[in-house]
């Protein structure tokens, strides 16, 4: 029970554990050159730990206040930091969701360590690290095998939507929709389109993208 009460030993143990766990989670993001990397994750985890320690200290020694009130503010407040890592590109791609979720999870680990719930913090932290690393490759495999494909395309103005749809269908793909992206006009004489289609399972995703890129009038494509 000594490690779960506020003592010099427990304070040092919890902060050092938060430092290490935040570093483990941040290392994976840093390795992928994300905006929120090693230092950000370590700061979030250690900061959440210190806040929870402070809350427990006030409650234990001054016998006043709610023992989880400050922790609740961290859970809601971390959303502002996470939101700053989420961006929507000009091509309607959403990036940063995993980083934002990772920061929120790192704060949760820090709070668990701050209150002395070591078991949940260690098991949860390791599972979060597993999600960020091992599950990443599984996620990519699922995406590659998915039948639905959404593309951002830049095409010559001379290539109309009907011609493009027929060319794509000739590749053995069902075109669900082709929409003009009015908000983003690359240069004069080029139109931006968002194309949604369904492919059969036998058709490789990479081969399909290469074939669409080779269609006359298609200047650029990028998967959404």
mmCIF file of C-alpha atoms in Angstrom, residues 42-205:
data_model
loop_
_atom_site.group_PDB
_atom_site.id
_atom_site.type_symbol
_atom_site.label_atom_id
_atom_site.label_comp_id
_atom_site.label_asym_id
_atom_site.label_seq_id
_atom_site.Cartn_x
_atom_site.Cartn_y
_atom_site.Cartn_z
ATOM 1 C CA UNK A 42 6.580 12.353 -22.626
ATOM 2 C CA UNK A 43 5.388 15.793 -21.540
ATOM 3 C CA UNK A 44 1.718 14.813 -21.787
ATOM 4 C CA UNK A 45 2.201 11.591 -19.817
ATOM 5 C CA UNK A 46 4.384 13.153 -17.106
ATOM 6 C CA UNK A 47 2.167 16.233 -16.885
ATOM 7 C CA UNK A 48 -0.978 14.147 -16.420
ATOM 8 C CA UNK A 49 0.827 12.098 -13.777
ATOM 9 C CA UNK A 50 1.874 15.203 -11.825
ATOM 10 C CA UNK A 51 -1.652 16.636 -11.961
ATOM 11 C CA UNK A 52 -3.107 13.416 -10.589
ATOM 12 C CA UNK A 53 -0.423 13.261 -7.898
ATOM 13 C CA UNK A 54 -1.241 16.829 -6.898
ATOM 14 C CA UNK A 55 -4.936 16.001 -6.704
ATOM 15 C CA UNK A 56 -4.251 12.964 -4.506
ATOM 16 C CA UNK A 57 -1.866 14.998 -2.329
ATOM 17 C CA UNK A 58 -4.499 17.694 -1.709
ATOM 18 C CA UNK A 59 -7.136 15.117 -0.891
ATOM 19 C CA UNK A 60 -4.868 12.997 1.326
ATOM 20 C CA UNK A 61 -3.173 15.730 3.356
ATOM 21 C CA UNK A 62 -5.764 18.498 3.420
ATOM 22 C CA UNK A 63 -8.817 16.204 3.499
ATOM 23 C CA UNK A 64 -10.707 18.361 1.074
ATOM 24 C CA UNK A 65 -11.766 18.371 -2.573
ATOM 25 C CA UNK A 66 -12.659 15.676 -5.069
ATOM 26 C CA UNK A 67 -9.808 13.131 -5.582
ATOM 27 C CA UNK A 68 -10.515 12.857 -9.310
ATOM 28 C CA UNK A 69 -11.577 16.398 -10.191
ATOM 29 C CA UNK A 70 -8.234 17.560 -11.619
ATOM 30 C CA UNK A 71 -7.889 14.313 -13.574
ATOM 31 C CA UNK A 72 -11.268 14.902 -15.179
ATOM 32 C CA UNK A 73 -10.030 18.284 -16.413
ATOM 33 C CA UNK A 74 -7.040 16.586 -18.054
ATOM 34 C CA UNK A 75 -9.305 14.148 -19.920
ATOM 35 C CA UNK A 76 -11.327 17.011 -21.433
ATOM 36 C CA UNK A 77 -8.448 19.467 -21.767
ATOM 37 C CA UNK A 78 -6.185 17.113 -23.720
ATOM 38 C CA UNK A 79 -8.724 17.356 -26.534
ATOM 39 C CA UNK A 80 -7.469 20.857 -27.359
ATOM 40 C CA UNK A 81 -3.924 19.589 -27.793
ATOM 41 C CA UNK A 82 -5.096 16.599 -29.827
ATOM 42 C CA UNK A 83 -7.252 18.770 -32.070
ATOM 43 C CA UNK A 84 -4.179 20.780 -32.991
ATOM 44 C CA UNK A 85 -2.578 17.697 -34.546
ATOM 45 C CA UNK A 86 -5.570 16.971 -36.821
ATOM 46 C CA UNK A 87 -5.499 18.645 -40.210
ATOM 47 C CA UNK A 88 -7.656 18.443 -43.329
ATOM 48 C CA UNK A 89 -5.538 18.871 -46.443
ATOM 49 C CA UNK A 90 -6.634 20.717 -49.578
ATOM 50 C CA UNK A 91 -7.255 17.299 -51.088
ATOM 51 C CA UNK A 92 -9.785 16.426 -48.351
ATOM 52 C CA UNK A 93 -7.452 14.043 -46.567
ATOM 53 C CA UNK A 94 -7.714 13.894 -42.780
ATOM 54 C CA UNK A 95 -4.380 13.448 -41.057
ATOM 55 C CA UNK A 96 -3.361 13.331 -37.410
ATOM 56 C CA UNK A 97 -6.243 11.322 -35.939
ATOM 57 C CA UNK A 98 -3.968 8.533 -34.690
ATOM 58 C CA UNK A 99 -1.570 11.034 -33.134
ATOM 59 C CA UNK A 100 -4.438 12.851 -31.406
ATOM 60 C CA UNK A 101 -5.853 9.583 -30.076
ATOM 61 C CA UNK A 102 -2.371 8.565 -28.955
ATOM 62 C CA UNK A 103 -1.942 11.792 -26.977
ATOM 63 C CA UNK A 104 -5.303 11.248 -25.291
ATOM 64 C CA UNK A 105 -4.316 7.660 -24.429
ATOM 65 C CA UNK A 106 -0.901 8.809 -23.138
ATOM 66 C CA UNK A 107 -2.680 11.247 -20.821
ATOM 67 C CA UNK A 108 -4.847 8.389 -19.551
ATOM 68 C CA UNK A 109 -1.724 6.329 -18.797
ATOM 69 C CA UNK A 110 -0.243 9.299 -16.942
ATOM 70 C CA UNK A 111 -3.397 9.721 -14.868
ATOM 71 C CA UNK A 112 -3.413 6.026 -13.955
ATOM 72 C CA UNK A 113 0.228 6.224 -12.867
ATOM 73 C CA UNK A 114 -0.449 9.459 -10.995
ATOM 74 C CA UNK A 115 -3.083 7.827 -8.811
ATOM 75 C CA UNK A 116 -0.988 4.697 -8.317
ATOM 76 C CA UNK A 117 -3.000 2.352 -10.517
ATOM 77 C CA UNK A 118 0.176 0.728 -11.830
ATOM 78 C CA UNK A 119 -1.460 -2.397 -13.249
ATOM 79 C CA UNK A 120 -3.795 -0.536 -15.594
ATOM 80 C CA UNK A 121 -1.089 1.935 -16.609
ATOM 81 C CA UNK A 122 1.470 -0.725 -17.526
ATOM 82 C CA UNK A 123 -0.909 -3.106 -19.305
ATOM 83 C CA UNK A 124 -2.760 -0.243 -21.014
ATOM 84 C CA UNK A 125 0.456 1.492 -22.046
ATOM 85 C CA UNK A 126 1.898 -1.660 -23.580
ATOM 86 C CA UNK A 127 -1.351 -2.321 -25.459
ATOM 87 C CA UNK A 128 -1.360 1.256 -26.774
ATOM 88 C CA UNK A 129 2.202 0.751 -27.999
ATOM 89 C CA UNK A 130 1.111 -2.500 -29.660
ATOM 90 C CA UNK A 131 -1.746 -0.675 -31.403
ATOM 91 C CA UNK A 132 0.602 2.027 -32.695
ATOM 92 C CA UNK A 133 3.152 -0.477 -34.009
ATOM 93 C CA UNK A 134 1.902 -3.981 -34.807
ATOM 94 C CA UNK A 135 -1.689 -3.015 -35.630
ATOM 95 C CA UNK A 136 -0.427 -0.346 -38.046
ATOM 96 C CA UNK A 137 0.681 -3.024 -40.529
ATOM 97 C CA UNK A 138 -2.638 -4.865 -40.083
ATOM 98 C CA UNK A 139 -4.525 -1.644 -40.771
ATOM 99 C CA UNK A 140 -2.535 -1.154 -43.977
ATOM 100 C CA UNK A 141 -3.280 -4.713 -45.079
ATOM 101 C CA UNK A 142 -7.007 -4.217 -44.494
ATOM 102 C CA UNK A 143 -6.950 -1.002 -46.521
ATOM 103 C CA UNK A 144 -5.123 -2.689 -49.399
ATOM 104 C CA UNK A 145 -7.727 -5.480 -49.516
ATOM 105 C CA UNK A 146 -10.751 -3.205 -49.172
ATOM 106 C CA UNK A 147 -13.109 -3.131 -52.151
ATOM 107 C CA UNK A 148 -14.019 0.567 -51.790
ATOM 108 C CA UNK A 149 -11.455 2.956 -53.234
ATOM 109 C CA UNK A 150 -11.625 6.761 -53.011
ATOM 110 C CA UNK A 151 -9.301 8.878 -55.134
ATOM 111 C CA UNK A 152 -8.428 12.509 -55.513
ATOM 112 C CA UNK A 153 -7.629 13.174 -59.186
ATOM 113 C CA UNK A 154 -6.447 16.112 -61.248
ATOM 114 C CA UNK A 155 -7.516 15.820 -64.888
ATOM 115 C CA UNK A 156 -7.313 17.856 -68.049
ATOM 116 C CA UNK A 157 -10.412 19.982 -68.704
ATOM 117 C CA UNK A 158 -10.780 18.209 -72.063
ATOM 118 C CA UNK A 159 -11.464 14.924 -70.247
ATOM 119 C CA UNK A 160 -15.102 14.988 -69.139
ATOM 120 C CA UNK A 161 -16.533 12.918 -66.290
ATOM 121 C CA UNK A 162 -18.349 10.535 -68.633
ATOM 122 C CA UNK A 163 -15.208 9.672 -70.566
ATOM 123 C CA UNK A 164 -13.272 9.163 -67.355
ATOM 124 C CA UNK A 165 -15.987 6.917 -65.895
ATOM 125 C CA UNK A 166 -16.038 4.747 -69.022
ATOM 126 C CA UNK A 167 -12.244 4.451 -69.010
ATOM 127 C CA UNK A 168 -12.263 3.365 -65.361
ATOM 128 C CA UNK A 169 -15.099 0.873 -65.942
ATOM 129 C CA UNK A 170 -13.060 -0.647 -68.764
ATOM 130 C CA UNK A 171 -10.535 -1.638 -66.082
ATOM 131 C CA UNK A 172 -13.166 -3.833 -64.434
ATOM 132 C CA UNK A 173 -14.146 -1.354 -61.719
ATOM 133 C CA UNK A 174 -17.593 -0.083 -60.708
ATOM 134 C CA UNK A 175 -17.640 3.716 -60.431
ATOM 135 C CA UNK A 176 -19.915 4.838 -57.578
ATOM 136 C CA UNK A 177 -19.501 8.605 -57.991
ATOM 137 C CA UNK A 178 -17.357 11.325 -59.542
ATOM 138 C CA UNK A 179 -17.579 14.724 -57.868
ATOM 139 C CA UNK A 180 -16.004 18.019 -58.864
ATOM 140 C CA UNK A 181 -13.907 19.493 -56.060
ATOM 141 C CA UNK A 182 -14.809 23.168 -56.405
ATOM 142 C CA UNK A 183 -12.821 24.245 -53.356
ATOM 143 C CA UNK A 184 -9.503 23.259 -54.847
ATOM 144 C CA UNK A 185 -8.462 24.284 -58.349
ATOM 145 C CA UNK A 186 -4.794 23.336 -58.939
ATOM 146 C CA UNK A 187 -4.063 25.398 -62.070
ATOM 147 C CA UNK A 188 -5.873 26.720 -65.114
ATOM 148 C CA UNK A 189 -7.016 24.004 -67.494
ATOM 149 C CA UNK A 190 -7.055 21.309 -64.802
ATOM 150 C CA UNK A 191 -10.032 20.096 -62.755
ATOM 151 C CA UNK A 192 -9.929 18.444 -59.334
ATOM 152 C CA UNK A 193 -12.193 15.412 -58.896
ATOM 153 C CA UNK A 194 -13.060 13.022 -56.085
ATOM 154 C CA UNK A 195 -13.762 9.536 -57.446
ATOM 155 C CA UNK A 196 -15.364 6.734 -55.418
ATOM 156 C CA UNK A 197 -15.388 3.220 -56.857
ATOM 157 C CA UNK A 198 -15.578 -0.462 -55.970
ATOM 158 C CA UNK A 199 -13.102 -3.018 -57.209
ATOM 159 C CA UNK A 200 -13.228 -6.799 -57.118
ATOM 160 C CA UNK A 201 -11.010 -8.605 -54.607
ATOM 161 C CA UNK A 202 -8.778 -10.123 -57.288
ATOM 162 C CA UNK A 203 -7.705 -6.737 -58.639
ATOM 163 C CA UNK A 204 -4.651 -5.397 -56.829
ATOM 164 C CA UNK A 205 -4.978 -1.875 -55.486
#
